[in-house]
Short mmCIF file of C-alpha atoms in Angstrom, two decimals:
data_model
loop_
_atom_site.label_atom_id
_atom_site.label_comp_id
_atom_site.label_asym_id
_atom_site.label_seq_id
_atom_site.Cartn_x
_atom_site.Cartn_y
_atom_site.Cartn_z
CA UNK A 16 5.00 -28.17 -15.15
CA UNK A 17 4.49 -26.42 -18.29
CA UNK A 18 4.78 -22.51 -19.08
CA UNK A 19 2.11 -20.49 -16.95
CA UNK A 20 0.40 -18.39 -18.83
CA UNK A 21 -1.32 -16.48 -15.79
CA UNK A 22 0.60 -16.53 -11.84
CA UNK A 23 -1.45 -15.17 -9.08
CA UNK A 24 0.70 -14.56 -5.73
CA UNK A 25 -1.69 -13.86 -2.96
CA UNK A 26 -1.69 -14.26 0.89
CA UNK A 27 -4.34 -15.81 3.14
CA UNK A 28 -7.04 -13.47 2.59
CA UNK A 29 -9.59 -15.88 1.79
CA UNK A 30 -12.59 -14.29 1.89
CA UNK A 31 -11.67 -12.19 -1.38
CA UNK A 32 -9.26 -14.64 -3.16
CA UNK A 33 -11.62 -17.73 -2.78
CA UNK A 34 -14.48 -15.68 -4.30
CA UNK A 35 -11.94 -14.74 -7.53
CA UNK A 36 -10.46 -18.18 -7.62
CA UNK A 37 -13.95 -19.46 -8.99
CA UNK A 38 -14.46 -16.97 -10.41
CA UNK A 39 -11.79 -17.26 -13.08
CA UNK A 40 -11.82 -20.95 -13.34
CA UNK A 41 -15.66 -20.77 -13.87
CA UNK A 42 -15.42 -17.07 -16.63
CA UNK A 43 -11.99 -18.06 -18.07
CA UNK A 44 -9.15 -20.87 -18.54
CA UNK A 45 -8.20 -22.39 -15.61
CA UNK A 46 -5.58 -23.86 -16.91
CA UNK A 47 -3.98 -20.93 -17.89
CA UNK A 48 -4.03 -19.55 -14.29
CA UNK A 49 -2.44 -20.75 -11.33
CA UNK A 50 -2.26 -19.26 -7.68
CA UNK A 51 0.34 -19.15 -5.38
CA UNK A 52 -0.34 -18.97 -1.42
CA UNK A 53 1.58 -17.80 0.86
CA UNK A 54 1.41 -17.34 4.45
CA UNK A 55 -1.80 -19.77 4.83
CA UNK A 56 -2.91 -21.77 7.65
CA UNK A 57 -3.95 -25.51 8.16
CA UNK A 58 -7.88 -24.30 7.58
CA UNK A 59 -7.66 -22.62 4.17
CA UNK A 60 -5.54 -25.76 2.94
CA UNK A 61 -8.25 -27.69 3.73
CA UNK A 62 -10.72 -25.30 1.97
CA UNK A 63 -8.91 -24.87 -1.37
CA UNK A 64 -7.86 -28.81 -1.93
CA UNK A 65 -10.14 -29.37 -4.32
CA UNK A 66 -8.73 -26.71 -6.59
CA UNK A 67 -6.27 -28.05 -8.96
CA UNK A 68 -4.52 -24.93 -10.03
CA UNK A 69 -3.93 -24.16 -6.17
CA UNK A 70 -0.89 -24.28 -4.20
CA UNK A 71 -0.48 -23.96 -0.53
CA UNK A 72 3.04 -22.75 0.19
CA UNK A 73 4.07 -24.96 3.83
CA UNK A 74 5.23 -24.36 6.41
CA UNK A 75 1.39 -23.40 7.45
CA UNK A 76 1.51 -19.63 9.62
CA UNK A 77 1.52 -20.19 13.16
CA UNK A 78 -0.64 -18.14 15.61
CA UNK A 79 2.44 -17.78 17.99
CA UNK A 80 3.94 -14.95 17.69
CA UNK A 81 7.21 -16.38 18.83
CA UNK A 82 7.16 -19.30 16.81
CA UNK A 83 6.18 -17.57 13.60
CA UNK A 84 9.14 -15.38 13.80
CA UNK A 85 10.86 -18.78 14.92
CA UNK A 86 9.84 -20.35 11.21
CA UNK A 87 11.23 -17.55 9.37
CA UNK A 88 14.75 -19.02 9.47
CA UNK A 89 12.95 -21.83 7.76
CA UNK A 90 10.44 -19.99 5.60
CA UNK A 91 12.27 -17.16 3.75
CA UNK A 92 15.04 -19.33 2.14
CA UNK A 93 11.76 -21.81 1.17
CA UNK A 94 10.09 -19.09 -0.50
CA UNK A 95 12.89 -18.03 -2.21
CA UNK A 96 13.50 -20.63 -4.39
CA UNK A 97 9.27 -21.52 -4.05
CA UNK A 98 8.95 -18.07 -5.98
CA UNK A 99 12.13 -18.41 -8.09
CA UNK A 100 10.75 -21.75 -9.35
CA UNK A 101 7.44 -20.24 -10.09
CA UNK A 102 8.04 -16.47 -11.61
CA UNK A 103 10.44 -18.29 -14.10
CA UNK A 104 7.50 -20.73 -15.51
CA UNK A 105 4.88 -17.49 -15.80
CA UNK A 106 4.61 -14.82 -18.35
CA UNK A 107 2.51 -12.46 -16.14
CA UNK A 108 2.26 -12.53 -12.35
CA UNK A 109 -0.43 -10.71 -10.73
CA UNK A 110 0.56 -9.99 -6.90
CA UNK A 111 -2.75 -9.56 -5.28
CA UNK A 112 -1.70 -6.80 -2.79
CA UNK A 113 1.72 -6.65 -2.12
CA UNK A 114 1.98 -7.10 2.29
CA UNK A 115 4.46 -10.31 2.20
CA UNK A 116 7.93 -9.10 3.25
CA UNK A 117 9.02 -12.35 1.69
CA UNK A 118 8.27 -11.65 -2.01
CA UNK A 119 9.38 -7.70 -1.89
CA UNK A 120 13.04 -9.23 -1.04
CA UNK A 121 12.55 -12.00 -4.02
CA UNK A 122 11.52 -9.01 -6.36
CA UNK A 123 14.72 -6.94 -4.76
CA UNK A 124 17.15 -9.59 -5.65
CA UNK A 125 15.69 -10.78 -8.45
CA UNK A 126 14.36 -7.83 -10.31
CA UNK A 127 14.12 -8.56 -13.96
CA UNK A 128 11.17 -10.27 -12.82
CA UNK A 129 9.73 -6.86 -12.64
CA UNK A 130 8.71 -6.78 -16.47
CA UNK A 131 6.06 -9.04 -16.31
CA UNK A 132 4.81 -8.21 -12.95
CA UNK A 133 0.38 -6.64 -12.27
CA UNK A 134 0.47 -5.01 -8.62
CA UNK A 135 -2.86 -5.03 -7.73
CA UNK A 136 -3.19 -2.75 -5.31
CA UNK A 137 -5.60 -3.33 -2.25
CA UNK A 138 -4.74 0.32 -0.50
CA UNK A 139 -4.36 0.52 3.31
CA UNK A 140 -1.32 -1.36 4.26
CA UNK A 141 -0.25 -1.49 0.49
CA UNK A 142 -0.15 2.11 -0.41
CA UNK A 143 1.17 4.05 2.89
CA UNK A 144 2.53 7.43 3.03
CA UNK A 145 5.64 6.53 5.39
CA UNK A 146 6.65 9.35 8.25
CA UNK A 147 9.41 11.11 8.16
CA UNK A 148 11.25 8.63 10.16
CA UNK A 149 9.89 5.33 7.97
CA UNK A 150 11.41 7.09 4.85
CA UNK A 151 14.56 7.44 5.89
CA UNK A 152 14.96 3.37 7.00
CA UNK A 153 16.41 0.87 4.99
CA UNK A 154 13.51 -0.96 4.42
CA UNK A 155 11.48 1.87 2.43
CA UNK A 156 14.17 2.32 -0.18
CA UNK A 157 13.99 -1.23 -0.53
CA UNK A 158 9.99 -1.06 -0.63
CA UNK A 159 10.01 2.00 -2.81
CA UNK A 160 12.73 0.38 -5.49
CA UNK A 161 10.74 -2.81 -5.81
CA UNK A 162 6.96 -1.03 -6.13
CA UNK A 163 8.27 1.93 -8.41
CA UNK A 164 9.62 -0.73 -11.39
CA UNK A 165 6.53 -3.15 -12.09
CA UNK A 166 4.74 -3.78 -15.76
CA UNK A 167 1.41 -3.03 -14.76
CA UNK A 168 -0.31 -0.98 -11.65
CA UNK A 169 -4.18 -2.53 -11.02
CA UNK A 170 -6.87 -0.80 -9.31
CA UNK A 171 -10.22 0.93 -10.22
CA UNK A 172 -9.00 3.73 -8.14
CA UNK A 173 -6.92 6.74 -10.39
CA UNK A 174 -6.07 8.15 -7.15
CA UNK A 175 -3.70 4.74 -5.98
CA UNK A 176 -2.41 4.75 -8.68
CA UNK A 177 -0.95 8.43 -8.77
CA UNK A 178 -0.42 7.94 -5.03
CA UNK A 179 1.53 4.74 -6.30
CA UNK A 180 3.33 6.99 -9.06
CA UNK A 181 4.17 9.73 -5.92
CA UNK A 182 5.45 7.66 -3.58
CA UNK A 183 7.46 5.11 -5.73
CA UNK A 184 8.51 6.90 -8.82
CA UNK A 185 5.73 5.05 -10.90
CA UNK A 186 5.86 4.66 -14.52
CA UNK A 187 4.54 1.14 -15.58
CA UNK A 188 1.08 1.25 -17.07
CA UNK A 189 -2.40 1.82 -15.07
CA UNK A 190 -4.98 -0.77 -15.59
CA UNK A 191 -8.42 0.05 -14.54
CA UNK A 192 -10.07 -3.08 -12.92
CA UNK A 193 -12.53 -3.70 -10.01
CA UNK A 194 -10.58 -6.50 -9.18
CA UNK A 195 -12.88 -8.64 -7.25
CA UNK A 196 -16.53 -9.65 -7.57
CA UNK A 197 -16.89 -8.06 -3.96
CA UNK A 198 -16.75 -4.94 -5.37
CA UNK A 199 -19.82 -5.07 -7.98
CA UNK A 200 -23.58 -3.59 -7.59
CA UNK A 201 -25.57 -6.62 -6.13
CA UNK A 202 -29.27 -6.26 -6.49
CA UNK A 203 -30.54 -7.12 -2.86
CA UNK A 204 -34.34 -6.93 -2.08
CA UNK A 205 -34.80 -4.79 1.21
CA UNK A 206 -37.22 -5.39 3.62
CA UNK A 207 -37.86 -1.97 5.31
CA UNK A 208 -37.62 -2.09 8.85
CA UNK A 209 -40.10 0.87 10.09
CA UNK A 210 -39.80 0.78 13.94
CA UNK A 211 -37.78 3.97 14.08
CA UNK A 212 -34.40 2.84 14.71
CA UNK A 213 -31.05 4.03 12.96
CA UNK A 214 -28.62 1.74 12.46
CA UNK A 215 -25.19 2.71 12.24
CA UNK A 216 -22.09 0.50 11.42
CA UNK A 217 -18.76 1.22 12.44
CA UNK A 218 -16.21 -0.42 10.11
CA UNK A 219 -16.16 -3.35 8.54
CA UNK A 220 -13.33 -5.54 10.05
CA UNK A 221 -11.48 -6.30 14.01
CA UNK A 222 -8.85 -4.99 12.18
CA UNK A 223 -7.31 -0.95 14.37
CA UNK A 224 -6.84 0.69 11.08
CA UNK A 225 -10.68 0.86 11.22
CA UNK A 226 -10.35 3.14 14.03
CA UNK A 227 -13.15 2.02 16.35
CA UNK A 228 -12.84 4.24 18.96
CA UNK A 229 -12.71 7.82 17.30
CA UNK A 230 -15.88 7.20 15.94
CA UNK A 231 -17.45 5.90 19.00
CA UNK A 232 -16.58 9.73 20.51
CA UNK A 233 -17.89 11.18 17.81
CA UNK A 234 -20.87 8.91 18.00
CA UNK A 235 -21.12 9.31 21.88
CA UNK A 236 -23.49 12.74 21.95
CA UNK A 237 -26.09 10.61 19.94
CA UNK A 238 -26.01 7.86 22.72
CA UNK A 239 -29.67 8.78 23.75
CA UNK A 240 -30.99 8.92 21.00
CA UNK A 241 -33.44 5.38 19.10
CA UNK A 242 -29.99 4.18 17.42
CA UNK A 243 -28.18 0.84 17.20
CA UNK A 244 -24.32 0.86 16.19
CA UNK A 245 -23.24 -2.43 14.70
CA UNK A 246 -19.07 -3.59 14.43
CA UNK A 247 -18.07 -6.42 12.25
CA UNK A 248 -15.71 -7.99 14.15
CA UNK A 249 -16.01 -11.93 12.85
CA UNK A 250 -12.40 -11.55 10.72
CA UNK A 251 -9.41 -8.67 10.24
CA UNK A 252 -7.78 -9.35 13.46
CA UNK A 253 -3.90 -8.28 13.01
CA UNK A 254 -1.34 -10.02 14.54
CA UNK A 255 0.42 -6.53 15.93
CA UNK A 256 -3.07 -5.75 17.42
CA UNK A 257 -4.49 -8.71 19.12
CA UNK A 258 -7.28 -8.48 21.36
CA UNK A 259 -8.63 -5.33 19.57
CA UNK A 260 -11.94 -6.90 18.63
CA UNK A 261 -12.64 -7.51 22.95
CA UNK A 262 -11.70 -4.15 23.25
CA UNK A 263 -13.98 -2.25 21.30
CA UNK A 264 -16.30 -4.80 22.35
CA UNK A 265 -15.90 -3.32 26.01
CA UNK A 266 -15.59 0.25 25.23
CA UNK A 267 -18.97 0.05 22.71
CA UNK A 268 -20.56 -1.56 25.66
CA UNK A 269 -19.26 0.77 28.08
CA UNK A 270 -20.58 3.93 26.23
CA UNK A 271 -23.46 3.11 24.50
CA UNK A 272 -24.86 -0.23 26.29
CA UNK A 273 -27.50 -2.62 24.84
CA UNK A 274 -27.14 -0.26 22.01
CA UNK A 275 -24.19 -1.58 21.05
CA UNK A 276 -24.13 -4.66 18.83
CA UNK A 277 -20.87 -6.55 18.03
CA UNK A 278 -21.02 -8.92 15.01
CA UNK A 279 -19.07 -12.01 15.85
CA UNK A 280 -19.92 -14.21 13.88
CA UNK A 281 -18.58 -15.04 10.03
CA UNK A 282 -21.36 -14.58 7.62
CA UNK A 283 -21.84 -15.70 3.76
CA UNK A 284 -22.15 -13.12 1.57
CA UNK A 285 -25.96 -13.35 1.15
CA UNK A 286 -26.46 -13.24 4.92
CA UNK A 287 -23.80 -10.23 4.37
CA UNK A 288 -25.71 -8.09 2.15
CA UNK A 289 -28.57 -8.99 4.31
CA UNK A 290 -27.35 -7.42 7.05
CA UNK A 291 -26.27 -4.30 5.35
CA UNK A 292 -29.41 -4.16 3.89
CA UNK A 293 -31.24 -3.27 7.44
CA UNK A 294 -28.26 -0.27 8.14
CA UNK A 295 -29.06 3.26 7.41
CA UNK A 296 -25.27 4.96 8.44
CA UNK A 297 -22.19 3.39 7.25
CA UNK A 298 -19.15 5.07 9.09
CA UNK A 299 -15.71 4.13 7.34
CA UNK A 300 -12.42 6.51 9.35
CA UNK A 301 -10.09 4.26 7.70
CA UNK A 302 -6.89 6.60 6.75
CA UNK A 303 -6.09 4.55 3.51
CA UNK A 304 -8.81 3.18 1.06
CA UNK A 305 -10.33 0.26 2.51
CA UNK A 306 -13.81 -1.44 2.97
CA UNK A 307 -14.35 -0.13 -0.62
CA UNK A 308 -16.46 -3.67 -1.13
CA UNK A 309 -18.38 -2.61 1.82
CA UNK A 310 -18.85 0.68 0.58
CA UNK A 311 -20.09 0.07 -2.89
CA UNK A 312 -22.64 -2.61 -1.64
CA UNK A 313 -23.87 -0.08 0.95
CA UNK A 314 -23.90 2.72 -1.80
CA UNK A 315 -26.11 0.86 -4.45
CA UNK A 316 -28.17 -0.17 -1.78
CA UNK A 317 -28.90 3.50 -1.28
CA UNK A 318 -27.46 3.98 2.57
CA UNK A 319 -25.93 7.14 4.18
CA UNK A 320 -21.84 6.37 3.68
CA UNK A 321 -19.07 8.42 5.69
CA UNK A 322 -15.55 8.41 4.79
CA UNK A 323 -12.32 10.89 5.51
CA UNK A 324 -12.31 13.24 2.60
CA UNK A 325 -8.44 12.81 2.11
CA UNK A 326 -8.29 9.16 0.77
CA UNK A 327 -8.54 7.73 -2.39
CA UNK A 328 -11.95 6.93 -2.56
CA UNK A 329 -13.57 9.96 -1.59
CA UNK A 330 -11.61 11.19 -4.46
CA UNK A 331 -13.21 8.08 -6.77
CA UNK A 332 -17.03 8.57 -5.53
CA UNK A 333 -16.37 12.32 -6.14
CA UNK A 334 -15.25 12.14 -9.69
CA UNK A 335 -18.15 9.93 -10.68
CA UNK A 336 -20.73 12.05 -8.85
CA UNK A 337 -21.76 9.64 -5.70
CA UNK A 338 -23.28 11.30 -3.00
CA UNK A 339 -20.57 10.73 0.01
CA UNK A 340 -20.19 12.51 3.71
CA UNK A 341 -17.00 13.80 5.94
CA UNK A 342 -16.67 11.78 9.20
CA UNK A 343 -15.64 15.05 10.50
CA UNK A 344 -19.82 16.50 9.84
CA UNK A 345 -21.33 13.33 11.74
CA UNK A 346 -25.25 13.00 12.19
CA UNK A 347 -27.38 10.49 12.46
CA UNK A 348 -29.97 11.85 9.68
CA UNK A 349 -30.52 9.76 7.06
CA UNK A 350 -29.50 10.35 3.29
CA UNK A 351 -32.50 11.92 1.28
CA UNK A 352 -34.53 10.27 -1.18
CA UNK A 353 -32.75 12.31 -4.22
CA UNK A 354 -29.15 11.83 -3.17
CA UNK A 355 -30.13 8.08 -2.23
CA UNK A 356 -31.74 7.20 -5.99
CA UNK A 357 -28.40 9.20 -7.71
CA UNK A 358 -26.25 6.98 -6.01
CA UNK A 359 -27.91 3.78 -6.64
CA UNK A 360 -28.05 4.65 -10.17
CA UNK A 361 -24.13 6.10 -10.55
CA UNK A 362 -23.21 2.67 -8.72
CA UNK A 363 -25.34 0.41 -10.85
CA UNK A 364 -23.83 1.84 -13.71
CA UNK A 365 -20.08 2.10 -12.42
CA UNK A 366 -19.48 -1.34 -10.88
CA UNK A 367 -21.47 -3.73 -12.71
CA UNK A 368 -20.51 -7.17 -13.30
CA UNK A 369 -20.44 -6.73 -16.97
CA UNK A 370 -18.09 -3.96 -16.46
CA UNK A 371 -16.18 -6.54 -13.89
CA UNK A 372 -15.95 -9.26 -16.10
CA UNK A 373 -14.47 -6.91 -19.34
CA UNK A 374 -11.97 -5.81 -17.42
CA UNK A 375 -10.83 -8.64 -16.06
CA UNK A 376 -10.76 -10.20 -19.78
CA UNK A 377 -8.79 -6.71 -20.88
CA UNK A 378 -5.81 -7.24 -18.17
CA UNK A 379 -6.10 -11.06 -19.08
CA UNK A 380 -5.40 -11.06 -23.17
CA UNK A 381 -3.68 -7.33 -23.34
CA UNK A 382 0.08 -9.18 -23.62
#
């Protein structure tokens, strides 16, 4: 193989790194990129086969817990010299969130590497304020000495990036980038549904960090009145939560009955926006930015969006004067027509796919 010009680590989040994946062989060079994936399963090696500049690192994950730790013995040394082999051929490495215990060891050990490394950071899980007890540990010094030396810090969020800067000691260069097509303004043509009905969602994945069932109390005075709440619950399973999708199932059931609407099923992204189209409340409790693809469609499509007021992207929508509201202040009133039109506009003009694709070409060529 000859020298990479562009290496993209990422994990088995497919339904964001598919999406980019095309997108950058179909905007830029594809032979200047190639991606890296790690911790995949049979299914997505299937689904990106066709892609030439792919490669599926093997062992595939395994959905038993025992045998997954089991194939560690097997997989860490593997991905050692997988990584090695790789991070020596590239000039600039993206990591496309930065969850794989794997590759923070690699970039321990081998941290010259460091100098040509992008974090793009994805937030919750990526960017966590440790407890007393988690800063003390081993592990976090590690953590914090590997994420407080990269190159380049990428986000279109300020606030990660001082978070990033706070928690790590920071000083590599902040690159302002929406990262994934996901989170653009997408034109959708609503069809108004006038019967009376609010429709609420509540998160936007199975995954606990979405915290299900605060916002179902919160949500449980309003149980009588004409509303439908709505959980995505198709994909974001984690493996130290399992079954949490059947239980918010049962306790959404429990308190608000046929109101209560779990989405199992995996949609496209045009049946996506679709469906977001037809909600009026979006309720996000996450406690680190997340669902900010979720938000922005739901924004420029002019819908009521709750968020915590201490995370990142309240911070964002703040600064660039989007209309958002304080899961502690719940109602079920809609937004008003001003605040609706202001946001549609300030989104439109903030997360455009022009803007998308410039940036992307900036952090590309800016060696």
């Amino acid at each position: 193989m000859r020298n990479l010009k562009h290496l993209h680590i990422v994990g088995n989040e497919m339904k964001f790194i598919k999406p980019f994946i095309q997108y950058v062989n179909s905007n830029f060079d594809a032979e200047e990129h190639f991606f890296l994936v790690l911790n995949s399963n049979k299914e997505s090696s299937v689904e990106m086969a066709a892609y030439k500049n792919v490669k599926i690192a093997k062992p595939f994950d395994c959905k038993n817990s025992f045998l997954r730790k089991l194939m560690l013995v097997y997989k860490v040394p593997s991905s050692m010299v997988l990584l090695l082999w790789y991070f020596n051929k590239a000039k600039k490495i993206y990591l496309h969130g930065l969850f794989d215990k794997k590759v923070i060891i690699f970039l321990y050990v081998f941290k010259s590497f460091s100098n040509k490394v992008y974090w793009q950071m994805w937030g919750g899980g990526d960017l966590d304020i440790p407890t007393k007890a988690q800063s003390r540990t081993l592990w976090y010094r590690i953590t914090k000495k590997v994420k407080g030396r990269f190159s380049g810090y990428v986000s279109y969020l300020p606030g990660d990036y001082k978070l990033a800067q706070e928690l790590y000691g920071s000083k590599g260069e902040f690159f302002e980038a929406l990262m994934y097509e996901s989170n653009t303004f997408n034109e959708v043509e609503l069809n108004k549904l006038n019967d009376g009905i609010v429709r609420i969602q509540v998160g936007n994945s199975a995954d606990s960090a979405n915290n299900h069932f605060e916002i179902f109390n919160k949500l449980e005075k309003f149980k009588d009145e004409n509303i439908e709440i709505y959980c995505i619950l198709s994909y974001g399973e984690k493996p130290w939560s399992p079954g949490w999708a059947q239980k918010v199932i049962k306790r959404g059931e429990d308190l608000f009955g046929h109101k209560f609407i779990p989405v199992i099923d995996f949609m496209s992204f045009e049946e996506y926006l679709g469906f977001l189209g037809k909600i009026d409340i979006a309720i996000f409790a996450h406690k680190r930015q997340q669902a900010m693809g979720n938000t922005i469609s739901l924004l420029g499509l002019g819908k009521k969006v709750y968020l915590r007021s201490d995370v990142t992207s309240w911070e964002l929508f703040k600064d660039i004067g989007v209309k958002v509201f304080d899961v502690n202040e719940l109602s079920i009133s809609t937004i008003n027509s001003c605040d609706q039109q202001a946001n549609i506009e300030m989104i439109k003009s903030n997360f455009s796919k022009e803007k998308y694709h410039q940036q992307l070409r900036d952090l590309f060529e800016g060696f």
